Coordinates of C-alpha atoms in Angstrom, one line a residue:
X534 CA 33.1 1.9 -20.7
X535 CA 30.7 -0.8 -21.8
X536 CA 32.2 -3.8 -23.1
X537 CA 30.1 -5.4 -26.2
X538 CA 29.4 -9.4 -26.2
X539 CA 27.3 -11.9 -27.0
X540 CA 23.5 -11.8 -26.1
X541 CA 23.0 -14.3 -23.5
X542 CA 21.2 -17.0 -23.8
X543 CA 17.6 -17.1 -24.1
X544 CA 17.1 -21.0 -24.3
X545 CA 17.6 -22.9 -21.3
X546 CA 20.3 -25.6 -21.4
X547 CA 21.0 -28.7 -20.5
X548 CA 23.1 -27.9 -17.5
X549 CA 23.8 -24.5 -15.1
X550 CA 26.6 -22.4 -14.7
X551 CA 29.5 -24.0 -13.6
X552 CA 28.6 -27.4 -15.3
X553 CA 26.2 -28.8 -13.0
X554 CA 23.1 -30.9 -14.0
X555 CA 19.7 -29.3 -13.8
X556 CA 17.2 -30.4 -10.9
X557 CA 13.6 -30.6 -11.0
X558 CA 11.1 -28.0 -8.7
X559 CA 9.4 -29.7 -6.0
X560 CA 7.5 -28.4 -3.0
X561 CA 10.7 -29.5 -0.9
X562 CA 13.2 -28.1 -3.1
X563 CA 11.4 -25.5 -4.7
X564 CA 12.1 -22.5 -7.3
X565 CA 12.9 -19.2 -5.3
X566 CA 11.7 -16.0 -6.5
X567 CA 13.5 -12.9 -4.7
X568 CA 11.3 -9.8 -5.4
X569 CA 13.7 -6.6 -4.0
X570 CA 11.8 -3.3 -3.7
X571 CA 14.5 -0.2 -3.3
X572 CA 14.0 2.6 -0.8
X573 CA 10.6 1.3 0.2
X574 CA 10.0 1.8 4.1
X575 CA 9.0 -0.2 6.6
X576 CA 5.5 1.1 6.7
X577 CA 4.4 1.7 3.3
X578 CA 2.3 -1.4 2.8
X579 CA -0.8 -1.9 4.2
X580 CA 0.1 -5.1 5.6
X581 CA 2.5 -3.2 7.9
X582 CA 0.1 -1.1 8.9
X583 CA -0.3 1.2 5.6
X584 CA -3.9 3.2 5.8
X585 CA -3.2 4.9 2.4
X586 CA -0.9 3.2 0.1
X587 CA -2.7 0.3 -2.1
X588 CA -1.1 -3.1 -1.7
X589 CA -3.5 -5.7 -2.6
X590 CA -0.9 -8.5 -3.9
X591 CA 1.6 -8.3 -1.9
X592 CA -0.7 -8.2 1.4
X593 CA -2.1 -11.3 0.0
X594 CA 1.3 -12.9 0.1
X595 CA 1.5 -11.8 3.8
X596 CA -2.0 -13.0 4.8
X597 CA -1.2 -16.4 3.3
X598 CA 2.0 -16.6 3.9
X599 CA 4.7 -15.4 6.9
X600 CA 5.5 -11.9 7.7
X601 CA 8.6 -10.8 9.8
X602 CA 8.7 -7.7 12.4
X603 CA 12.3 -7.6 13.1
X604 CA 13.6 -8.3 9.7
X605 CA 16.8 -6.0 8.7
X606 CA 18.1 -5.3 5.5
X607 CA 22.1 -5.7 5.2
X608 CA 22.7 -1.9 5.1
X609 CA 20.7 1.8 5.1
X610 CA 22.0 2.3 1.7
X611 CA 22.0 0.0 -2.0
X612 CA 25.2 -1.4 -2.7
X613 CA 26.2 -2.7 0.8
X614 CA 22.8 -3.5 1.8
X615 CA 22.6 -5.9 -2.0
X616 CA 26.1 -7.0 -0.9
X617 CA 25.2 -8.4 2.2
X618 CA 22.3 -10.0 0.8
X619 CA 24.3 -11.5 -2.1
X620 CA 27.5 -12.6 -0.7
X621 CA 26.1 -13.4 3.0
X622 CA 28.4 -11.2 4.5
X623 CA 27.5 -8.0 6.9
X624 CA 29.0 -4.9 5.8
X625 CA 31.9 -5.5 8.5
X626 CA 33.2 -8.0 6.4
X627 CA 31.7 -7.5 2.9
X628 CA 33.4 -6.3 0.1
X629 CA 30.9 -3.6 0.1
X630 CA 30.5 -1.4 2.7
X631 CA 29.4 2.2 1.6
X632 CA 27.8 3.0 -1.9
X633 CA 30.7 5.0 -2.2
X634 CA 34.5 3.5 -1.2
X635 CA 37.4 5.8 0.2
X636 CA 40.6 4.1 -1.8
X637 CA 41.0 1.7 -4.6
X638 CA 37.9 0.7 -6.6
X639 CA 37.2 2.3 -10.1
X640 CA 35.9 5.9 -10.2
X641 CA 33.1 7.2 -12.6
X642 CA 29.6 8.9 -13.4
X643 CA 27.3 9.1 -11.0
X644 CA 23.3 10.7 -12.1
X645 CA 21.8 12.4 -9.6
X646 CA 18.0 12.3 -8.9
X647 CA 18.4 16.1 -11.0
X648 CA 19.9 14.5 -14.2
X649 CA 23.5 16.0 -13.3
X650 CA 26.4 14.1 -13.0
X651 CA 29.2 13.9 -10.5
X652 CA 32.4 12.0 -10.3
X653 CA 32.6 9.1 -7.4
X654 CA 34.4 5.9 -6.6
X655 CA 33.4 2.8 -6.2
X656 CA 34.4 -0.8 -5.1
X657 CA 32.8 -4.0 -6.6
X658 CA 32.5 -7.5 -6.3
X659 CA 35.5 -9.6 -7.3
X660 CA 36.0 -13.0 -9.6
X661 CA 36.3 -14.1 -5.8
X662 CA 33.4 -13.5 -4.3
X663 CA 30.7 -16.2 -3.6
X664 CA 27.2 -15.0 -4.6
X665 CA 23.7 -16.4 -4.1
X666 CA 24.0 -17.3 -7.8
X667 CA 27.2 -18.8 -7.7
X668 CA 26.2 -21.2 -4.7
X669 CA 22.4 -21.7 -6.4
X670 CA 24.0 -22.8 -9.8
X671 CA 26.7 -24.8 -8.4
X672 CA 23.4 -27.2 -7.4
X673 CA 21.4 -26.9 -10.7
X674 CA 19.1 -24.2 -10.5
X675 CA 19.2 -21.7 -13.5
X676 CA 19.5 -18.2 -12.5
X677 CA 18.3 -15.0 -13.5
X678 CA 18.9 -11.6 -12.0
X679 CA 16.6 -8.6 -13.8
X680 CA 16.9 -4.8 -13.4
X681 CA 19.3 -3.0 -11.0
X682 CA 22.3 -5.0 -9.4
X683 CA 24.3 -2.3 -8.3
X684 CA 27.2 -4.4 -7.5
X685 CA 29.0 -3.8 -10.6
X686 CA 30.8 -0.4 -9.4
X687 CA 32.3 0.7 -12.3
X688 CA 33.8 -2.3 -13.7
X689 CA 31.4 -3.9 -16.7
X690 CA 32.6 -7.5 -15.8
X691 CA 31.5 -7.5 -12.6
X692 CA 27.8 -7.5 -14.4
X693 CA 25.7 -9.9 -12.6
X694 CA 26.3 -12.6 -15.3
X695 CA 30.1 -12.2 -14.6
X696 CA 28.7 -13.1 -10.9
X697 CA 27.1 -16.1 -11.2
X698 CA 23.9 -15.3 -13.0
X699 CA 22.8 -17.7 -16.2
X700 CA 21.0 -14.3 -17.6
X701 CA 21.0 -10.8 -17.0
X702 CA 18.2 -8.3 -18.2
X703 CA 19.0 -4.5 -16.7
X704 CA 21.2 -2.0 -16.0
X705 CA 24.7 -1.6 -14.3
X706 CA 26.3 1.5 -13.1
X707 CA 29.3 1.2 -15.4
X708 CA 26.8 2.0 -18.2
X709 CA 25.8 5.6 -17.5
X710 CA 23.2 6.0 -20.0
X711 CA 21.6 2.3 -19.1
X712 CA 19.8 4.1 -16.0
X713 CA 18.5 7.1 -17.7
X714 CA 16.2 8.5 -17.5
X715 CA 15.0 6.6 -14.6
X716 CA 11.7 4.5 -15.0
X717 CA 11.7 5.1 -18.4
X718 CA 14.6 3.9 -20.1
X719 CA 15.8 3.8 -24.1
X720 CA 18.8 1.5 -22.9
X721 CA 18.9 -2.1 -21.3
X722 CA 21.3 -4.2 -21.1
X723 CA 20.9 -8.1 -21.9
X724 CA 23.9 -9.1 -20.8
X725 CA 26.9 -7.5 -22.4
X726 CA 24.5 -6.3 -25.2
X727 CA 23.1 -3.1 -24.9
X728 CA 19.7 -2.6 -26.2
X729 CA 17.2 -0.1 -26.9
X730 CA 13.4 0.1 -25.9
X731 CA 12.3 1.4 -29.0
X732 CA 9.1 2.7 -27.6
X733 CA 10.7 5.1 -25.1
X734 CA 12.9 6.7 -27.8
X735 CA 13.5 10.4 -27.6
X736 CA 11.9 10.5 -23.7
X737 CA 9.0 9.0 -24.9
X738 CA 7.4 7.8 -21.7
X739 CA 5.7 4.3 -22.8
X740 CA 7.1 1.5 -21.4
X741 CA 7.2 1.9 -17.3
X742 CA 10.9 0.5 -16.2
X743 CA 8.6 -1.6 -13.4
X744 CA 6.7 -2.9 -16.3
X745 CA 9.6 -4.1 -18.4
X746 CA 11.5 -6.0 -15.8
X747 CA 8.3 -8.2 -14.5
X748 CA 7.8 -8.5 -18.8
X749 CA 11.6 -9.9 -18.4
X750 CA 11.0 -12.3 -15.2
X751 CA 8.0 -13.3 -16.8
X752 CA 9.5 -14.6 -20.1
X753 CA 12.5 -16.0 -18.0
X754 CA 9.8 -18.5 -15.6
X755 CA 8.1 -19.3 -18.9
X756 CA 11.2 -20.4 -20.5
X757 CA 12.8 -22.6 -17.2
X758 CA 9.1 -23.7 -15.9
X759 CA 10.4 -27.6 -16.5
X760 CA 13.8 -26.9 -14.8
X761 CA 14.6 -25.4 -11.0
X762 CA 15.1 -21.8 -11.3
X763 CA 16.6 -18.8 -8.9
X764 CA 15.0 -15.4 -10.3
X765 CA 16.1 -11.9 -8.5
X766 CA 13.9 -9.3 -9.6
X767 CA 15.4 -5.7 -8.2
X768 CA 12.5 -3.3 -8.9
X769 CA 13.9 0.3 -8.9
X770 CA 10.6 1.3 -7.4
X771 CA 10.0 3.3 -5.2
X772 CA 13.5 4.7 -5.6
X773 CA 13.7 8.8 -6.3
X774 CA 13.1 10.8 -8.9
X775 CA 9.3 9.3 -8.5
X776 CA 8.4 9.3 -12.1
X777 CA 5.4 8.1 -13.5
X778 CA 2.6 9.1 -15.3
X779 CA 0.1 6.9 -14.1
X780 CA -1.3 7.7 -10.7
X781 CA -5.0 7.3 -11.1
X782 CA -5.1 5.3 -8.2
X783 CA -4.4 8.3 -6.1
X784 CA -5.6 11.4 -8.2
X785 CA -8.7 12.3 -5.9
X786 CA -6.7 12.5 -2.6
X787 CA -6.6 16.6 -3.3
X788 CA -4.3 17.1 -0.3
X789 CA -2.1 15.2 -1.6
X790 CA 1.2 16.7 -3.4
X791 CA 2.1 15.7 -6.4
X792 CA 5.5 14.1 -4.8
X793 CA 3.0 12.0 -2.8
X794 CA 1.2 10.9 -5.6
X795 CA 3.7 9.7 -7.6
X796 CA 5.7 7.9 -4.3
X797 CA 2.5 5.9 -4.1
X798 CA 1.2 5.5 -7.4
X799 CA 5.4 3.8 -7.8
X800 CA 4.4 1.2 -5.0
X801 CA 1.0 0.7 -6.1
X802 CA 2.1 0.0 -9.4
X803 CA 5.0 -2.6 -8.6
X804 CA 2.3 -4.6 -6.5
X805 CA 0.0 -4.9 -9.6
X806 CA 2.9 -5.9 -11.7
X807 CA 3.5 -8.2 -8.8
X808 CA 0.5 -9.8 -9.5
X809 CA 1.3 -10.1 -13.1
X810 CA 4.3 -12.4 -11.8
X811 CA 1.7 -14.5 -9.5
X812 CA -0.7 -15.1 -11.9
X813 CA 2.0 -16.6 -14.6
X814 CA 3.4 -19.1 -11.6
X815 CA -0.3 -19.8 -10.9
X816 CA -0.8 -20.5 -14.5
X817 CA 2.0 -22.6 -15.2
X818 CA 0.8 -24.5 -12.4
X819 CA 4.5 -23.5 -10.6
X820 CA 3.0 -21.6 -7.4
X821 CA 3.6 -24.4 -4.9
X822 CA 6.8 -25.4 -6.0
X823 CA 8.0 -22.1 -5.9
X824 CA 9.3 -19.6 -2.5
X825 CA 8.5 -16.3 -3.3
X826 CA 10.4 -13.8 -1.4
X827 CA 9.5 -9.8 -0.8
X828 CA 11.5 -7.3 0.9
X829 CA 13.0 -4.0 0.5
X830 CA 16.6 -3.1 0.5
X831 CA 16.3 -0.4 3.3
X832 CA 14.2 2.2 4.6
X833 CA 12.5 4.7 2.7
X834 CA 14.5 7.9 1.5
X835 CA 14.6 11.9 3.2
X836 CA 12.5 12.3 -0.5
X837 CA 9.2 10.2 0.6
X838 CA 6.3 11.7 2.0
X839 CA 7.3 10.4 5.1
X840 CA 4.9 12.2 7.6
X841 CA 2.2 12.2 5.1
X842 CA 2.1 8.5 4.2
X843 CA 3.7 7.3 7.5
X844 CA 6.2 5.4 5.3
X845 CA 8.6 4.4 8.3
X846 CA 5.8 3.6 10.6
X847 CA 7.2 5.7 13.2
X848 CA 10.6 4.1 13.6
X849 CA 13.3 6.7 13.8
X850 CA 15.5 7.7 11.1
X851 CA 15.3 7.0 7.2
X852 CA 17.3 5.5 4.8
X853 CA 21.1 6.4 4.6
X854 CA 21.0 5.8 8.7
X855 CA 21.8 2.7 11.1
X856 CA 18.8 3.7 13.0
X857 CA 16.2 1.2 12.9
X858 CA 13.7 3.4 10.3
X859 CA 16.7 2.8 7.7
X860 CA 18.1 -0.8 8.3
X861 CA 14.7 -2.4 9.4
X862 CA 12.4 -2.9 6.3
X863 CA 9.3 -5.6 5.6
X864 CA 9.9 -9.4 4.6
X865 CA 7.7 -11.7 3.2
X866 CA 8.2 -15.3 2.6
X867 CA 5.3 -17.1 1.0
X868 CA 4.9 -20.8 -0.8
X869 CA 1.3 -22.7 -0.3
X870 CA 1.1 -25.4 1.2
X871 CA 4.4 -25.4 2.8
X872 CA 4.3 -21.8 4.4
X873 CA 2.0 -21.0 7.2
X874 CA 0.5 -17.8 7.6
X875 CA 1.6 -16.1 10.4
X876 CA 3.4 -13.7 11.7
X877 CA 6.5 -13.9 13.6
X878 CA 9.3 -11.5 15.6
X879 CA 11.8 -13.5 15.0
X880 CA 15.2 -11.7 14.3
X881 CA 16.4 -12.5 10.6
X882 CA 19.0 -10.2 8.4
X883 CA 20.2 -10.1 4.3
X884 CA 23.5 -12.3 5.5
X885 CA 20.7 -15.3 6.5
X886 CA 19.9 -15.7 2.6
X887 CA 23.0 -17.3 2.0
X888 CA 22.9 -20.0 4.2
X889 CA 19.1 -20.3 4.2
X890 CA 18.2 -20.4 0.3
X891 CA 21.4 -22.8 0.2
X892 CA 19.4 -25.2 2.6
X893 CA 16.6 -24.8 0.4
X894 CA 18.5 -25.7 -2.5
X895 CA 20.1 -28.3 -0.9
X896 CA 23.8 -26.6 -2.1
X897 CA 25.1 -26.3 1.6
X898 CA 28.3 -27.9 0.2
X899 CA 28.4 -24.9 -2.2
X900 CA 28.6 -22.4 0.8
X901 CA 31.8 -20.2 0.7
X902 CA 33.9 -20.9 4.1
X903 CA 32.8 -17.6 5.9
X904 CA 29.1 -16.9 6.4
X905 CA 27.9 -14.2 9.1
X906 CA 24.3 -15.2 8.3
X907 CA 22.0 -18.3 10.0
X908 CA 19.8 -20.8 7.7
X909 CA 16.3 -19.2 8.9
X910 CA 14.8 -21.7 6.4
X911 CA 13.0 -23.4 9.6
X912 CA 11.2 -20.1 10.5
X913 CA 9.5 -20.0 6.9
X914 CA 7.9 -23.4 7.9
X915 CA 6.6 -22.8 10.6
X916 CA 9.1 -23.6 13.6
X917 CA 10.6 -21.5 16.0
X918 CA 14.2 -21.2 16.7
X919 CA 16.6 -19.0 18.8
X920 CA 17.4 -15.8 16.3
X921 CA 18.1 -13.2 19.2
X922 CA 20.8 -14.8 20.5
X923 CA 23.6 -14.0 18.1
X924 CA 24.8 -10.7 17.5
X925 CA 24.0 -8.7 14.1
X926 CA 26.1 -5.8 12.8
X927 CA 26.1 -3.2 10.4
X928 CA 28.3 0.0 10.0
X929 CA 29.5 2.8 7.2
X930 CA 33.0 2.5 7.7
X931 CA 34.7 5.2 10.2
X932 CA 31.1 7.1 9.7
X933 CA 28.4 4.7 12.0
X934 CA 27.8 1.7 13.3
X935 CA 25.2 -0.5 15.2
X936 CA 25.0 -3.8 16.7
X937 CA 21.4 -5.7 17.9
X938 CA 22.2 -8.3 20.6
X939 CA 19.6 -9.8 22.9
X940 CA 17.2 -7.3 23.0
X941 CA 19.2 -4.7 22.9
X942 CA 20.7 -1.9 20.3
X943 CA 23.7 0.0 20.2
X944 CA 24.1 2.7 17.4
X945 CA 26.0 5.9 16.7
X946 CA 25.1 8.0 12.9
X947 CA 27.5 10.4 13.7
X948 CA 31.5 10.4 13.2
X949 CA 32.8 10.3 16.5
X950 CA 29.8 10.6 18.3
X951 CA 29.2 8.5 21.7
X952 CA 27.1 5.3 20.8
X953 CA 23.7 5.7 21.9
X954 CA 21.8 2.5 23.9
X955 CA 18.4 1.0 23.3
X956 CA 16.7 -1.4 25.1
X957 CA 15.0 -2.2 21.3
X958 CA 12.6 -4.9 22.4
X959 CA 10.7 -2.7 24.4
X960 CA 11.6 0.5 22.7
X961 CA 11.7 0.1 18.7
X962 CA 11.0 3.5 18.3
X963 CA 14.4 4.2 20.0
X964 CA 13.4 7.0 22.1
X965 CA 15.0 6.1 25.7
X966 CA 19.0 6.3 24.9
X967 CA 20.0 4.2 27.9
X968 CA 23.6 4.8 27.8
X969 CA 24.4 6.1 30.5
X970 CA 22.1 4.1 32.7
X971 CA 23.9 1.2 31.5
X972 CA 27.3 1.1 30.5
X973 CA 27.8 -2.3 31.4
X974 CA 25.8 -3.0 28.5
X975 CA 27.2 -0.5 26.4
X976 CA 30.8 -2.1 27.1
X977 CA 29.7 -5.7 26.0
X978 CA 28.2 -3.5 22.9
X979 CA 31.2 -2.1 22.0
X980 CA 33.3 -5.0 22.5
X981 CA 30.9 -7.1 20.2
X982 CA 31.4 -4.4 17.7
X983 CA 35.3 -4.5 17.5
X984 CA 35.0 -8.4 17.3
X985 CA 32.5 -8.1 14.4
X986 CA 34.3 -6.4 11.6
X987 CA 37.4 -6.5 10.0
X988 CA 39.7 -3.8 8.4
X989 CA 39.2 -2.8 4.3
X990 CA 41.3 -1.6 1.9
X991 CA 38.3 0.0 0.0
X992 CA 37.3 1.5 3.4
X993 CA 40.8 2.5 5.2
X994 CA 39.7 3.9 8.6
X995 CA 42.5 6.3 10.3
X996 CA 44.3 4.3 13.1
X997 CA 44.0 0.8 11.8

C-alpha cells in the first residue's frame, strides 16, 4: 500500500517546485503560515467567547490581529472541507465532496475512534488538480505541508508532495498504520519514507503528535527563513479519540469528566505549541513578514463536551451537518504592522484562500481557470468590501445541502427533506425556519442551488 522513495529534501534549493526562482519575504509579500485545527468548534476559544477552555496564544493573535464572525469552513466534515480550502473549489464542484465517495475512487482501511477497522471508499485529488501549493510554488515560495492532509484517499501518490508541496512531514490515509494510534504515533511519513518515532515504540506515550508536527514546522521556518515560504500545519487536535496524558491545566475542575478534560487539555495544548511556532518567527526576526492564519476545519464533533464547554457557542448543529454549528468555525488572520486588530462580519469561506493567498503571493497568473472563491486579501488589511453579495454553497451529495445569500440561509440535513429557511443575519442560531412565510425566497434559494453545483462521477446522485 505504501510506496517507498527517497526522503525529501531537507535543504532548501535554489529554485521551487515547478522550476520557478525563489522570492524574498517582505511585509508586502509576506510568508503565509496556515495553522488548521480539526473538529475544533466555533466556541471553544476564549476569544469567541470561551469561559473555560485556555487559549492564551491564539487569543493574542485575535487581539492583535483580525477576527472573522461569519467565517465558514468548506464542508461539515475533513476531506471536502481541506478540499475546498486547497483547490478553491466548494464541494459542488470539488473533487471532493463527502469523506466517503459513492463510485469510483480507491477503497481501503478505515480506523475508527475504537481502534477497529472498516472497509470504505474514497476519491482523491488528481495529477489535475490545482492546489494552494501548486499555485504558491509556481511564484517561488517553498512549501511545506505537516501532519494530516487527508486528500490522499487511498492512493499514496496523491501525498501532499505529489500535490504540489516541496516537503511533506505526516500521515496519509493510504498508510493505515501512519495514524495509529492517534496522538501518539510510532510511524510518520517524510515524504514517501516511512519513519518511526522511536520514543513512542511499543505504545509508549512520549512524544505528543501535536508536539512533533510544530517540532517539524519549526525546523522547516528555520531552514527557508532567507527564502519566501508557504507552511500548512494540519494539527489533528482536537480530533476524537481525545488522548493525552497531560491535562494539568484542567485537573482541579472536579465536575469535569474525564472526556472534558482531555477535549480541553487537546486545545490548550495546541495553543502552547502555537506559541512555540510564534516565538521561533519572533526570533528569527520573521514575524512581520510573515501572515499567520488560524482556523478550524469544521465544527466540533457529537464526541465534545458540547453543553459542558459550550464548544459551538450555541449555534445549531455539530460537525458532520450543514447547519451553521458545523460549517461555521473561527478565523484568524494576523501579521503586525500590516493587520489591524479588529473584528469584522464580513462573509469569507475555504474557496476565498485560493484567490486571496494568490494575491498575496502575487501568483494570480498561477490561478487555475475556475475559482468559486473571492480574493478577501483587502479585508485582512483593513478595508471593507461587499462579501454578502455572492452566493456560498455547500452540500453532501444527494444527502444535504445549504446556500447563504444576502442574509439569508437555506439548508436541508436530511435526504429528501423540505429545505428549511433562515433569515441568518438576524437569526444565527437558526431557530425561526421561515419557509413557509417565504417561499419567494426559498424559490431564489433553490434556484441558486441547482445553478451552484455540478454533477460527479465519485458522487452519482439518482436522476442526473
Amino acid at each position: 500500500m505504501l510506496t517507498v522513495g527517497a526522503l525529501v529534501p531537507f535543504g532548501g534549493e535554489a529554485q521551487a517546485q515547478g522550476g520557478a526562482p525563489e522570492v524574498k519575504a517582505s511585509p508586502e509579500r509576506p510568508n503565509i503560515v496556515f495553522i488548521l485545527a480539526d473538529d475544533m468548534g466555533y466556541g471553544d476559544l476564549a476569544c469567541y467567547g470561551n469561559q473555560y477552555i485556555q487559549t492564551p496564544n491564539i487569543d493574542r493573535l485575535a487581539r492583535t490581529g483580525t477576527s472573522f464572525t461569519q467565517a465558514y469552513a468548506g464542508s461539515g466534515i475533513s476531506s471536502p472541507s481541506r478540499c475546498s480550502l486547497m483547490t478553491g473549489l466548494s464541494s459542488g464542484h470539488a473533487r471532493i465532496r463527502d469523506n466517503q465517495c459513492y463510485a469510483g475512487g480507491l477503497t481501503g482501511l478505515k480506523i475508527n475512534p475504537r481502534g477497529d477497522t472498516t472497509i470504505v471508499r474514497r476519491a482523491n485529488l488528481l495529477p489535475e488538480d490545482t492546489t494552494l501549493a501548486t499555485v504558491l510554488g509556481a511564484a517561488g515560495y517553498r512549501t511545506c505541508l505537516v501532519n494530516k492532509w487527508h486528500l490522499d484517499g487511498y492512493d499514496p501518490q496523491a501525498a501532499p508532495n505529489h500535490r504540489g508541496f516541496d516537503e511533506f512531514y505526516g500521515w496519509t490515509i493510504s498508510t493505515v498504520h501512519s495514524n495509529a494510534p492517534y496522538y501518539y504515533p510510532y510511524y510518520r511519513l517524510h515524504g514517501d519514507s516511512l519513519i518511526n518515532i522511536r520514543e513512542n515504540e511499543h505504545d509508549a506515550h512520549v512524544r505528543h503528535n501535536t508536539e512533533i508536527s510544530t517540532d517539524d514546522a519549526i525546523q522547516f521556518i528555520h531552514r527557508n527563513k532567507d527564502r519566501a515560504f508557504f507552511l500548512f500545519l494540519g494539527y489533528d487536535a482536537p480530533h476524537e479519540p481525545y488522548n493525552i496524558d497531560d491535562t494539568s491545566w484542567y485537573d482541579e475542575q472536579g465536575e469535569w469528566s474525564d472526556n472534558t478534560k482531555r477535549y480541553a487539555a487537546l486545545v490548550t495544548h495546541m495553543d502552547y505549541n502555537i506559541g512555540r511556532l510564534l516565538a521561533t518567527l519572533d526570533a528569527l526576526g520573521l514575524r512581520e513578514n510573515t501572515l499567520v492564519i488560524f482556523a478550524s476545519d469544521n465544527g466540533a464533533a457529537v464526541m465534545a463536551p458540547l453543553k459542558e464547554l459550550n464548544c459551538g457557542a450555541g449555534l445549531k448543529g455539530r460537525k458532520g451537518q450543514l447547519y451553521e454549528g458545523g460549517i461555521r468555525v473561527p478565523l484568524i488572520v494576523n501579521q503586525p504592522g500590516r493587520v489591524p486588530a479588529r473584528q469584522t462580519d464580513h462573509l469569507v469561506y475555504f474557496p476565498d484562500f485560493m484567490p486571496t493567498l494568490a494575491a498575496l503571493a502575487r501568483a494570480g497568473q498561477h490561478l487555475p481557470q475556475k475559482t468559486d472563491g473571492t480574493d478577501v486579501s483587502p479585508l485582512f488589511y483593513g478595508h471593507d468590501i461587499d462579501t454578502d453579495s455572492r452566493p456560498l454553497y455547500w452540500e453532501f451529495p444527494g444527502k444535504q445541502r445549504a446556500v447563504r445569500w444576502r442574509g439569508w440561509k437555506a439548508v436541508s440535513v436530511k435526504r429528501g427533506a423540505p429545505l428549511e429557511l433562515y433569515r441568518i443575519k438576524d437569526d444565527p442560531l437558526e431557530q425561526h425556519d421561515l419557509a413557509k412565510e417565504r417561499p419567494d425566497v426559498l424559490r431564489q434559494m433553490e434556484r441558486l442551488m441547482q445553478q451552484l453545483r455540478t454533477p460527479s462521477a465519485n458522487y452519482p446522485i439518482e436522476g442526473e
